[in-house]
mmCIF file of C-alpha atoms and ligand atoms in Angstrom:
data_model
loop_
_atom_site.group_PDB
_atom_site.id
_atom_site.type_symbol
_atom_site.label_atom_id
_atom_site.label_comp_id
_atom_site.label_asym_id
_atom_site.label_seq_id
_atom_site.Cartn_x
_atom_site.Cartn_y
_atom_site.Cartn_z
ATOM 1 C CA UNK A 1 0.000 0.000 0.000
ATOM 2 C CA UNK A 2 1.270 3.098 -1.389
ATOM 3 C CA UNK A 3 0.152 7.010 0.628
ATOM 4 C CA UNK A 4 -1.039 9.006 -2.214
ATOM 5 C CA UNK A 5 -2.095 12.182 -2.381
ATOM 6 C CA UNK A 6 -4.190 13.225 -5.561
ATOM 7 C CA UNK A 7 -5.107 16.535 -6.482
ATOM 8 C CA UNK A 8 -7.543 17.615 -8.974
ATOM 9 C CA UNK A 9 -10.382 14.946 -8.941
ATOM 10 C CA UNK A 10 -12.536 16.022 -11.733
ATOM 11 C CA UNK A 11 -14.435 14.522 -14.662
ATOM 12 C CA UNK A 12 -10.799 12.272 -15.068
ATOM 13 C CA UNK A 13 -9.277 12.455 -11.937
ATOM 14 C CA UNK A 14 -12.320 11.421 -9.526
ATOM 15 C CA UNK A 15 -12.110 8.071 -11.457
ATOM 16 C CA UNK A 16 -8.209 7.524 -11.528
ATOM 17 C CA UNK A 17 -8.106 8.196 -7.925
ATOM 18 C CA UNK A 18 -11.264 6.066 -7.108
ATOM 19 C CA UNK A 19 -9.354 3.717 -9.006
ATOM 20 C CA UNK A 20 -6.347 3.849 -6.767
ATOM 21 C CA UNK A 21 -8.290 3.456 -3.631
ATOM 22 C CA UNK A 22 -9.622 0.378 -5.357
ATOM 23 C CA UNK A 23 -5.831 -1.255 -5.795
ATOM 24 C CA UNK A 24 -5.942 -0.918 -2.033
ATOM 25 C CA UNK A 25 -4.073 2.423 -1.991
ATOM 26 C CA UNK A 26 -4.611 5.218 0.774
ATOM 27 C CA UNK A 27 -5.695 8.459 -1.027
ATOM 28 C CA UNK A 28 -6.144 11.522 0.576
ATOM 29 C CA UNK A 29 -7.555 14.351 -2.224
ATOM 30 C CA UNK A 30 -7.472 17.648 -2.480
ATOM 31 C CA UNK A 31 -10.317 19.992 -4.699
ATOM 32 C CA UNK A 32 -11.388 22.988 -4.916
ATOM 33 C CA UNK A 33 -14.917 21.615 -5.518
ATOM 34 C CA UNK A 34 -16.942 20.180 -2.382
ATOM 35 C CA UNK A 35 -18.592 18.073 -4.589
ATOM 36 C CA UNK A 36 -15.320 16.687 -5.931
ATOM 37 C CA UNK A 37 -14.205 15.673 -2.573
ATOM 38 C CA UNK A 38 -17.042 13.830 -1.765
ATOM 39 C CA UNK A 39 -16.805 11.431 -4.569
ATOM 40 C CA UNK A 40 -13.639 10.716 -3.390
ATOM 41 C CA UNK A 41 -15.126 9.645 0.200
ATOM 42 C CA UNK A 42 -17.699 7.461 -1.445
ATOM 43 C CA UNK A 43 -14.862 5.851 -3.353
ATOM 44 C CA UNK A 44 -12.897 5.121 -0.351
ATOM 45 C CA UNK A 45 -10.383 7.756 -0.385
ATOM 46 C CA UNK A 46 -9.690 10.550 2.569
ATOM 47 C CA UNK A 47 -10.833 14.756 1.325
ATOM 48 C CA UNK A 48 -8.670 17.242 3.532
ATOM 49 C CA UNK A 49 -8.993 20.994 3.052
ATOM 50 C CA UNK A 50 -5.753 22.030 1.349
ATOM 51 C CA UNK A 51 -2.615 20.902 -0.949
ATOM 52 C CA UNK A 52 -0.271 21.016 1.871
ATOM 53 C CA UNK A 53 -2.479 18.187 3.950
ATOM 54 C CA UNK A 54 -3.224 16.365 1.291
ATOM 55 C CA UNK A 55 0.667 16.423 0.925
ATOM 56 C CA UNK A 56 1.926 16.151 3.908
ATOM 57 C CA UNK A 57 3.505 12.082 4.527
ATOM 58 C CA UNK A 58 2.954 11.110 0.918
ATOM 59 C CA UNK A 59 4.978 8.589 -0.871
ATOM 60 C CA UNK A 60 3.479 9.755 -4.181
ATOM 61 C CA UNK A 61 1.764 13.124 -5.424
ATOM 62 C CA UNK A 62 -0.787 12.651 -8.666
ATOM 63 C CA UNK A 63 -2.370 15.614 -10.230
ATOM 64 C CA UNK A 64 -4.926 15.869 -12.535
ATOM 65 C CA UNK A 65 -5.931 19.579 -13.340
ATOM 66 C CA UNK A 66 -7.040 21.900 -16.476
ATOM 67 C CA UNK A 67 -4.081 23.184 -17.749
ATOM 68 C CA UNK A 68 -0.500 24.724 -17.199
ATOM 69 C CA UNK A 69 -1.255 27.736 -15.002
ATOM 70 C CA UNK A 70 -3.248 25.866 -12.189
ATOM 71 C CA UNK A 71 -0.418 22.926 -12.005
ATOM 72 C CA UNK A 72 2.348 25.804 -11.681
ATOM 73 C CA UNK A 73 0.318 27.476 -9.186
ATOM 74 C CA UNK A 74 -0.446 23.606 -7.308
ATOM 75 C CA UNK A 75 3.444 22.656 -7.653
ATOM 76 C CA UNK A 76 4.807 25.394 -6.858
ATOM 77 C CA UNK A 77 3.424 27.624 -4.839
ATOM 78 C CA UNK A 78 3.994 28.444 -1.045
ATOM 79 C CA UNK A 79 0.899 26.628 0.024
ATOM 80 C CA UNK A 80 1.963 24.206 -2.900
ATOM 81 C CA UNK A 81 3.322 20.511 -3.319
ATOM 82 C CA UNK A 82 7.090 20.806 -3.544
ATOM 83 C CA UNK A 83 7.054 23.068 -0.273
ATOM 84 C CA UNK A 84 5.174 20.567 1.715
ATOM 85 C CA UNK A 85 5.617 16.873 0.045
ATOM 86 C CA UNK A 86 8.466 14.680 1.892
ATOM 87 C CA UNK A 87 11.214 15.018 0.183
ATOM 88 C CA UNK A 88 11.193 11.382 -1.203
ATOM 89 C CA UNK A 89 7.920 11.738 -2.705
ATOM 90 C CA UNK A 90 7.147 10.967 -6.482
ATOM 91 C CA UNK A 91 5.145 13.981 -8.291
ATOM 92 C CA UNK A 92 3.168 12.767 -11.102
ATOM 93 C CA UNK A 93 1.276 15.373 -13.439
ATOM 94 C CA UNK A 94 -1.170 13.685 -15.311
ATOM 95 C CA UNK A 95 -3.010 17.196 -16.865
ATOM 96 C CA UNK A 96 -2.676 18.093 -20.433
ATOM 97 C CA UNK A 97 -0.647 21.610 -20.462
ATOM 98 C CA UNK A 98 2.302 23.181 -22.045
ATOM 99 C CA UNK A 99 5.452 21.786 -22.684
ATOM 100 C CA UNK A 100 7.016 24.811 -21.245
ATOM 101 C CA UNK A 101 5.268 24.871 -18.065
ATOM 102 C CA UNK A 102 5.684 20.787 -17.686
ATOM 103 C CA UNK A 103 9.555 21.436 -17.469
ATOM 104 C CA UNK A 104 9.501 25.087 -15.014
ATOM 105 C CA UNK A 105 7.988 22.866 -12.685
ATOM 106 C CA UNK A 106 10.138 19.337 -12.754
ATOM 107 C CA UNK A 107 12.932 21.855 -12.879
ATOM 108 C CA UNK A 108 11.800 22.806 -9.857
ATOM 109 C CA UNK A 109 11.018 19.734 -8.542
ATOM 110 C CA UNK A 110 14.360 18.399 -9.376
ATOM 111 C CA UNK A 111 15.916 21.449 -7.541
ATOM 112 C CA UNK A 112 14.282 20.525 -4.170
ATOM 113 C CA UNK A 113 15.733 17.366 -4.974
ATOM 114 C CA UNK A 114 12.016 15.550 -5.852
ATOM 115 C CA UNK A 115 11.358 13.107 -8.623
ATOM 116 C CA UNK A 116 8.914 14.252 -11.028
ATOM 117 C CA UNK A 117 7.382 12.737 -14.229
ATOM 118 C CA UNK A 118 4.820 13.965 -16.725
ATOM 119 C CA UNK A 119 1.892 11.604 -17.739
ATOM 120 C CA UNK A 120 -0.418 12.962 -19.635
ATOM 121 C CA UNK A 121 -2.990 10.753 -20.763
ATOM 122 C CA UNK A 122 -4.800 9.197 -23.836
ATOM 123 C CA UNK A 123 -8.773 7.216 -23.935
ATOM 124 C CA UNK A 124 -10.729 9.867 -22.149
ATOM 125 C CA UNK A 125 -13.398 9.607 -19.148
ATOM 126 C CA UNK A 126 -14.778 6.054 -20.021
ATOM 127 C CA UNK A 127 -10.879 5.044 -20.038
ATOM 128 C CA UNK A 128 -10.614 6.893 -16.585
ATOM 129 C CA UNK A 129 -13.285 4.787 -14.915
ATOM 130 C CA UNK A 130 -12.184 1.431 -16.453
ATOM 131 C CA UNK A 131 -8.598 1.707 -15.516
ATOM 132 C CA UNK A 132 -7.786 1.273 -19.160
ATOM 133 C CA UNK A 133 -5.781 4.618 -19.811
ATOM 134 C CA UNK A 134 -2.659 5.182 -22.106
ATOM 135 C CA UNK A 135 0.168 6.972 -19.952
ATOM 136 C CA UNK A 136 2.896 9.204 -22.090
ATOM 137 C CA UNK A 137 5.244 9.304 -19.569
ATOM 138 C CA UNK A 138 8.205 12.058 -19.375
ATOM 139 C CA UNK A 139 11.175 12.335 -17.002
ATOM 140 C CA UNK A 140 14.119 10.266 -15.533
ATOM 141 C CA UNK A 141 14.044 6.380 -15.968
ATOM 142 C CA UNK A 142 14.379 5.913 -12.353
ATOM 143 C CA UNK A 143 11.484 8.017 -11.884
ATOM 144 C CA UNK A 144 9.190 6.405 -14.595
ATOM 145 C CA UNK A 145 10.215 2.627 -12.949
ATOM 146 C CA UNK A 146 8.605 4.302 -9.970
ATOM 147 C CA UNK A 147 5.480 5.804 -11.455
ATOM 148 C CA UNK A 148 5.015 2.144 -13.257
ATOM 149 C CA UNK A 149 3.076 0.478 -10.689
ATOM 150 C CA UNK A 150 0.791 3.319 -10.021
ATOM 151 C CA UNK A 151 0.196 4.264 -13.302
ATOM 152 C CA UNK A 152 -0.741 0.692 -13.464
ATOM 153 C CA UNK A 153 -3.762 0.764 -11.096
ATOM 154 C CA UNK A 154 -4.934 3.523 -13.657
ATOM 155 C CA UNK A 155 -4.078 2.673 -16.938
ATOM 156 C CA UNK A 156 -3.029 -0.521 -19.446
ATOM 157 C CA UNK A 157 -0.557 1.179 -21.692
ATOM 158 C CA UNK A 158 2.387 3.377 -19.859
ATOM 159 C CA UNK A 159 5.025 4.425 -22.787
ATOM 160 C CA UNK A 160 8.329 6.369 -21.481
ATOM 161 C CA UNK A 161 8.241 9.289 -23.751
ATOM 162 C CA UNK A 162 11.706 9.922 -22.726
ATOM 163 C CA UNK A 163 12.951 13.261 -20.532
ATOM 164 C CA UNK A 164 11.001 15.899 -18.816
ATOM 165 C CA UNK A 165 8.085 17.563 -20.971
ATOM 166 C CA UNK A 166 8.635 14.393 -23.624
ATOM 167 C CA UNK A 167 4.947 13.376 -22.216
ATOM 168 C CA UNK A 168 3.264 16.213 -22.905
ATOM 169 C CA UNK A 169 4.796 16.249 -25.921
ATOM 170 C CA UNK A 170 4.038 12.798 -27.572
ATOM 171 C CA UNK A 171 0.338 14.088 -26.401
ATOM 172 C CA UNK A 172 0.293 17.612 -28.605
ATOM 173 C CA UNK A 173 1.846 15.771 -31.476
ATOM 174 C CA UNK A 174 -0.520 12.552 -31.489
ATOM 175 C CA UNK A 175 -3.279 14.909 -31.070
ATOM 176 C CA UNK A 176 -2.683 17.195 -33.777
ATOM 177 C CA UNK A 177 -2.178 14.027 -36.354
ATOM 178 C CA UNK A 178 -5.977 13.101 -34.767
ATOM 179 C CA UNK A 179 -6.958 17.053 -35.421
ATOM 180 C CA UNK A 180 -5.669 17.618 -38.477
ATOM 181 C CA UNK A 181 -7.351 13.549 -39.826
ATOM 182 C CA UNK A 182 -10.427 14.213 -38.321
ATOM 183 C CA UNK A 183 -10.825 17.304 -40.744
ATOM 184 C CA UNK A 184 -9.217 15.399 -44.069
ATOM 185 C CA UNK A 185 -11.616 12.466 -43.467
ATOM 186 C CA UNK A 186 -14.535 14.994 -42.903
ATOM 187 C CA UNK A 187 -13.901 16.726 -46.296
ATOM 188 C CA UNK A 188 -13.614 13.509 -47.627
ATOM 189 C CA UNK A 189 -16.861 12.784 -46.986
ATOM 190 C CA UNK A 190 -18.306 15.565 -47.644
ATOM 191 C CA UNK A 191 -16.794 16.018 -51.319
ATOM 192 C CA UNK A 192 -17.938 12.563 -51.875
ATOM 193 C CA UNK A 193 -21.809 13.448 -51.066
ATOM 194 C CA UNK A 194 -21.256 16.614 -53.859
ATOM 195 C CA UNK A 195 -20.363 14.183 -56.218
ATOM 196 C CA UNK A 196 -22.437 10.988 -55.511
ATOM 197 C CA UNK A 197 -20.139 8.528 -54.079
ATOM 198 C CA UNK A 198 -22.034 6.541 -51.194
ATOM 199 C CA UNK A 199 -20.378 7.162 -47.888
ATOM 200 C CA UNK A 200 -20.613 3.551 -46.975
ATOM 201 C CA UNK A 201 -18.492 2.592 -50.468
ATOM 202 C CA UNK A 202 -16.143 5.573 -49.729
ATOM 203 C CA UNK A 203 -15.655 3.633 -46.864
ATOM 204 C CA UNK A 204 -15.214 0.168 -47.796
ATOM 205 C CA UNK A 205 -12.840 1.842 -50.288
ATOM 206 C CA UNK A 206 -10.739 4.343 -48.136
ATOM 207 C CA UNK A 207 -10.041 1.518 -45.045
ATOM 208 C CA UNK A 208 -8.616 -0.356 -46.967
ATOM 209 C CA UNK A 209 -6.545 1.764 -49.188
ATOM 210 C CA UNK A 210 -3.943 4.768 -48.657
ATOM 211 C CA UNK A 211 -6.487 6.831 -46.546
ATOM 212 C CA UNK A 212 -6.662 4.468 -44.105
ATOM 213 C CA UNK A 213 -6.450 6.261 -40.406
ATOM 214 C CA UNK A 214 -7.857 5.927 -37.255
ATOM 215 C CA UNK A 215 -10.289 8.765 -37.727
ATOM 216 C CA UNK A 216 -11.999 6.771 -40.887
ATOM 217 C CA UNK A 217 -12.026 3.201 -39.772
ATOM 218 C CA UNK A 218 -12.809 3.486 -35.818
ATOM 219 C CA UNK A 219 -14.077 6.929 -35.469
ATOM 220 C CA UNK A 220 -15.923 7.714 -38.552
ATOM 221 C CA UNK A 221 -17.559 11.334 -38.551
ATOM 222 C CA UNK A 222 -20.467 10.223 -40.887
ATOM 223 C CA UNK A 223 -23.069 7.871 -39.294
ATOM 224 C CA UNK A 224 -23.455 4.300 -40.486
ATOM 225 C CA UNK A 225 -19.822 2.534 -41.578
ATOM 226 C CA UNK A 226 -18.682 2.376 -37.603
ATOM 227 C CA UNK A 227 -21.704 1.873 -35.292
ATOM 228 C CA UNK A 228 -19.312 3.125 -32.093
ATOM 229 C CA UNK A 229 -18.767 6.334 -33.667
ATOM 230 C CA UNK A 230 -20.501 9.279 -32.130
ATOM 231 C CA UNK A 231 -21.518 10.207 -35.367
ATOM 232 C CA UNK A 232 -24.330 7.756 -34.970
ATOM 233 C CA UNK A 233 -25.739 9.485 -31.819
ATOM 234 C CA UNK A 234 -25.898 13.176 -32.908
ATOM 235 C CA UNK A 235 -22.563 13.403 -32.042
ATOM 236 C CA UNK A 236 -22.278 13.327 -28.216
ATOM 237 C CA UNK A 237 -18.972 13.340 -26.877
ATOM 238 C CA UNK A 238 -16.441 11.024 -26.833
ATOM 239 C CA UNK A 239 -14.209 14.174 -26.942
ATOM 240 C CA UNK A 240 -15.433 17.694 -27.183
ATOM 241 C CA UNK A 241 -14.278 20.036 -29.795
ATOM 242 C CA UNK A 242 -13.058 22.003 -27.119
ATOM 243 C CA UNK A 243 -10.984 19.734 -25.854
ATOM 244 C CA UNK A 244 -9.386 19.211 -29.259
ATOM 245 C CA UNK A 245 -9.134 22.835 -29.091
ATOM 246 C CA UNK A 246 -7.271 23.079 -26.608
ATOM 247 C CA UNK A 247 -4.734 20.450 -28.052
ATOM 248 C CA UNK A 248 -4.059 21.752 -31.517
ATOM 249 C CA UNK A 249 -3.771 25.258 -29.719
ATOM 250 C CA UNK A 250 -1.161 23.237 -26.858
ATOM 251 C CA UNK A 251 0.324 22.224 -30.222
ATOM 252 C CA UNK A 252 0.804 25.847 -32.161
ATOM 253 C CA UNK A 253 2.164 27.471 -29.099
ATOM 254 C CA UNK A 254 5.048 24.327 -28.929
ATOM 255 C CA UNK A 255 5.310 25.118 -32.487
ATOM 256 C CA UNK A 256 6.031 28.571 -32.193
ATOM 257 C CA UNK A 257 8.314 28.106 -29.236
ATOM 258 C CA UNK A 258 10.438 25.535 -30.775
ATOM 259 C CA UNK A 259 10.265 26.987 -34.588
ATOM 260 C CA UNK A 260 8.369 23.970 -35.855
ATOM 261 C CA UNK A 261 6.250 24.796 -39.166
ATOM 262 C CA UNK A 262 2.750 23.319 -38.879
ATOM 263 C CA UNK A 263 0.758 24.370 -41.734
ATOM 264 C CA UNK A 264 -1.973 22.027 -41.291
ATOM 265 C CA UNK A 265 -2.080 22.058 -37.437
ATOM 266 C CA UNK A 266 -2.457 25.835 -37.657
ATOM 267 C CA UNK A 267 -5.399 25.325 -40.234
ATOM 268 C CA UNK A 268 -6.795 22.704 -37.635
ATOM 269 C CA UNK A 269 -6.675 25.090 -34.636
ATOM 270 C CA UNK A 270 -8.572 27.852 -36.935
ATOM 271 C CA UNK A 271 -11.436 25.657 -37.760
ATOM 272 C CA UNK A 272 -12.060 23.956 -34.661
ATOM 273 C CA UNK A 273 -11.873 27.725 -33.091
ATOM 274 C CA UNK A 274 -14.906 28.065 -35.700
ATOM 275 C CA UNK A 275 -16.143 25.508 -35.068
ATOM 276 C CA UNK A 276 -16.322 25.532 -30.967
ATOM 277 C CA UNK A 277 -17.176 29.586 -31.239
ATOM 278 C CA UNK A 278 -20.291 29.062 -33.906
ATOM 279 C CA UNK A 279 -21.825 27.344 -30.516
ATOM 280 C CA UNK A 280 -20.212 23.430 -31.007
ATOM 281 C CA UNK A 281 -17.679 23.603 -28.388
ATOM 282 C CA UNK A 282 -19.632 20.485 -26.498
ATOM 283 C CA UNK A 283 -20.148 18.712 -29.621
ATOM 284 C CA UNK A 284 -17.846 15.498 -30.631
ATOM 285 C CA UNK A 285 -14.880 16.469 -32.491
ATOM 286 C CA UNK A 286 -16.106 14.684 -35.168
ATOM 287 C CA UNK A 287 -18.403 17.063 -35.391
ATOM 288 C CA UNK A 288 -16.665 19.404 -37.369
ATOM 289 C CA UNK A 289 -18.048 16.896 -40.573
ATOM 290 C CA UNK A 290 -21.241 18.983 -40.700
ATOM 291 C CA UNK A 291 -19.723 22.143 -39.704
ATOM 292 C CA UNK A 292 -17.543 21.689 -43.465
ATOM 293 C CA UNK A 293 -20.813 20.663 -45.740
ATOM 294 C CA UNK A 294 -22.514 23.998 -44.270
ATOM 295 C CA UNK A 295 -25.219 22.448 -42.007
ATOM 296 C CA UNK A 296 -23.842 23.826 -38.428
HETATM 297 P P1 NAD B 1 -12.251 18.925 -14.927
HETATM 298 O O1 NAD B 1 -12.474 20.374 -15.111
HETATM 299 O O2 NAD B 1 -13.418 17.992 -14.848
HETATM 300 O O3 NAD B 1 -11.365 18.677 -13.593
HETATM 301 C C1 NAD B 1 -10.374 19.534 -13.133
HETATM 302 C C2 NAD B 1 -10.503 19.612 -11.616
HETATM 303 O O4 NAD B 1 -9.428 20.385 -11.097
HETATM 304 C C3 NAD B 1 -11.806 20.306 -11.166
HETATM 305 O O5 NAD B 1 -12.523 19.435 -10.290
HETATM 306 C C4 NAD B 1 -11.324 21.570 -10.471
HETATM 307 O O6 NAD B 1 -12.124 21.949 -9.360
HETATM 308 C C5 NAD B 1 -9.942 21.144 -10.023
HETATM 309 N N1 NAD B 1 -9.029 22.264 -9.740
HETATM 310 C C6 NAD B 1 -8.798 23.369 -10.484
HETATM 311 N N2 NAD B 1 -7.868 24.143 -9.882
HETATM 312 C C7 NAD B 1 -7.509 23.500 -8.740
HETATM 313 C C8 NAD B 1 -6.612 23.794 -7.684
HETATM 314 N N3 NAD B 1 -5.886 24.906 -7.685
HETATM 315 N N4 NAD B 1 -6.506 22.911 -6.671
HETATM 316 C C9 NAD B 1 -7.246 21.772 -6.654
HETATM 317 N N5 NAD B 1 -8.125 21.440 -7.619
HETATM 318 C C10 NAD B 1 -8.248 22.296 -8.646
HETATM 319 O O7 NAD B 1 -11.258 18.475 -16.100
HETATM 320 P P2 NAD B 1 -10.946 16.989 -16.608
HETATM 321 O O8 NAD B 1 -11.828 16.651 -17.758
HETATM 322 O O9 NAD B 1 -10.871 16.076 -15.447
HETATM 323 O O10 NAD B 1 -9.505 17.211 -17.232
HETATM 324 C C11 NAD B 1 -8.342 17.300 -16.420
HETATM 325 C C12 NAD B 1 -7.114 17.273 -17.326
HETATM 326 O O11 NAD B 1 -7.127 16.069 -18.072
HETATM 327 C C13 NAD B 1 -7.067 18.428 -18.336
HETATM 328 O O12 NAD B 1 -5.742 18.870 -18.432
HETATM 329 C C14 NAD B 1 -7.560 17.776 -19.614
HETATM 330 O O13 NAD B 1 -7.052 18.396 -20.772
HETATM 331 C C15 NAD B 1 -6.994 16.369 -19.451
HETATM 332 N N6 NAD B 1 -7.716 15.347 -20.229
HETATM 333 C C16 NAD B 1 -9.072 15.285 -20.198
HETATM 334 C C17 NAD B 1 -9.728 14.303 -20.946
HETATM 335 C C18 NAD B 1 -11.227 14.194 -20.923
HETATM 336 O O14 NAD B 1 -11.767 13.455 -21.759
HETATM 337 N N7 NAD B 1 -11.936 14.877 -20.019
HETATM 338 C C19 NAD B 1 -8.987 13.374 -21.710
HETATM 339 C C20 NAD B 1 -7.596 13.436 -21.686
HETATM 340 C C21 NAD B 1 -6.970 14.432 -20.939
#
């Protein structure tokens, strides 16, 4: 049994902590929602009033927050975890945030002597509840072989991305290839309707020739060829085209700090920013389908 303190127990973390408790784990959580904290306490865990409790005596710190500002402001802070976490703890961020921001603070970590990876992850809230998460792990190798195991009780699939930031990087870039497909398949289909090729032949066509990607053959954005698909219930999420939003614009800002060109990912971020602000932000990515053939 492993002290864990998890902060940030939202739509993803209340699960992955919940799921901790449930690999026998003692989690005390921290949240700035009551709410939050209560889920916890019906899941088993402990809810304490501030960072620096939750903290205080853990073996292991996970976070799970919206983006960069709120875990530099968690991490390190006064009231925050490297001021108060033993000194031999393990700090895992699991949030999706800048690159940028994932190294200030494992720099600082690493200067107050802590361990510190970044995991963001991949397969959403359903993945969260099921335990059946992808991990993109960046930092030391001693620190990932200690993550391992608790990533574990979370997740089926945890990669080491390589050093710090590397995490949050193999997230931006995989998300901007699903961004930037999502829209190609979409016109795809949409051309084809213009010019009266069935969308259930484009398909049996396209999977299994060169256009074959993930975002045609298991997450079609026309109803019909994969019956999982959101497309096929008015397009609920799955994943919000503001959350893919918030990717591809995670992924321009590493572009522009690094001096990476990405066309394409740039046209991505403007037309899910169209997209999300014509009143779609809660709408499956996939969405954006309708939003090209002019009927959203
Ligand atoms: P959420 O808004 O449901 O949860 C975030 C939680 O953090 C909230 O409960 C909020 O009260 C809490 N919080 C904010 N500031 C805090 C602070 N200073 N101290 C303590 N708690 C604080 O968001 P979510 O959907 O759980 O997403 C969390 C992260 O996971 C984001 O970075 C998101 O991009 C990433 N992510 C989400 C999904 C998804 O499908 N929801 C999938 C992959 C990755």
């Amino acid at each position: 049994m492993t002290t864990i303190a998890f902060i940030g127990l939202g739509n993803m973390g209340g699960p992955m902590a919940a799921n901790l408790a449930k690999a026998g784990h003692q989690v005390t959580g921290f949240d700035l929602s009551e709410d939050a904290k209560a889920r916890l306490v019906a899941a088993g865990g402990h809810a304490v009033a501030t960072v620096a409790e939750a903290v205080t005596g853990a073996d292991v710190v996970v976070s799970m927050l919206p983006a960069g500002k709120h875990v530099r402001s968690v991490y390190t802070g006064p009231d925050g975890v490297i001021a108060n976490a033993p000194k031999g703890a393990l700090l895992i961020d699991s949030s999706t945030i800048d690159v940028d921001s994932a190294r200030a603070v494992a720099e600082a970590a690493k200067a107050a002597g802590m361990l510190m990876v970044d995991a963001p992850v991949s397969g959403g809230v359903g993945g969260a509840a099921a335990g059946t998460l992808t991990f993109m792990v960046g930092g030391e190798a001693e620190a990932f072989e200690r993550a391992k195991p608790i990533l574990s009780a979370m997740g089926k699939n945890i990669i080491h991305a390589g050093g710090a930031g590397t995490g949050q990087a193999a997230k931006i870039c995989n998300n901007m290839i699903l961004g930037i497909s999502m829209v190609a398949v979409s016109e795809a289909f949409v051309l084809a309707e213009r010019l009266g090729l069935d969308a259930q032949k484009l398909f049996d066509i396209s999977s299994t020739s060169s256009g074959q990607c993930w975002s045609l053959t298991s997450y079609c954005p026309v109803p019909g060829p994969v019956a999982t698909s959101p497309a096929n219930r008015d397009y609920q999420p799955g994943f919000a085209a503001q959350m893919m939003l918030k990717d591809l614009k995670l992924a321009q800002e590493a572009a522009q700090s690094s001096g990476a060109a990405t066309p394409l990912g740039a046209q991505a971020a403007a037309l899910y920013a169209m997209f999300c602000n014509s009143g779609h932000a809660d709408v499956d990515f996939s969405g954006i389908v309708k939003y090209l053939r002019g009927d959203a």
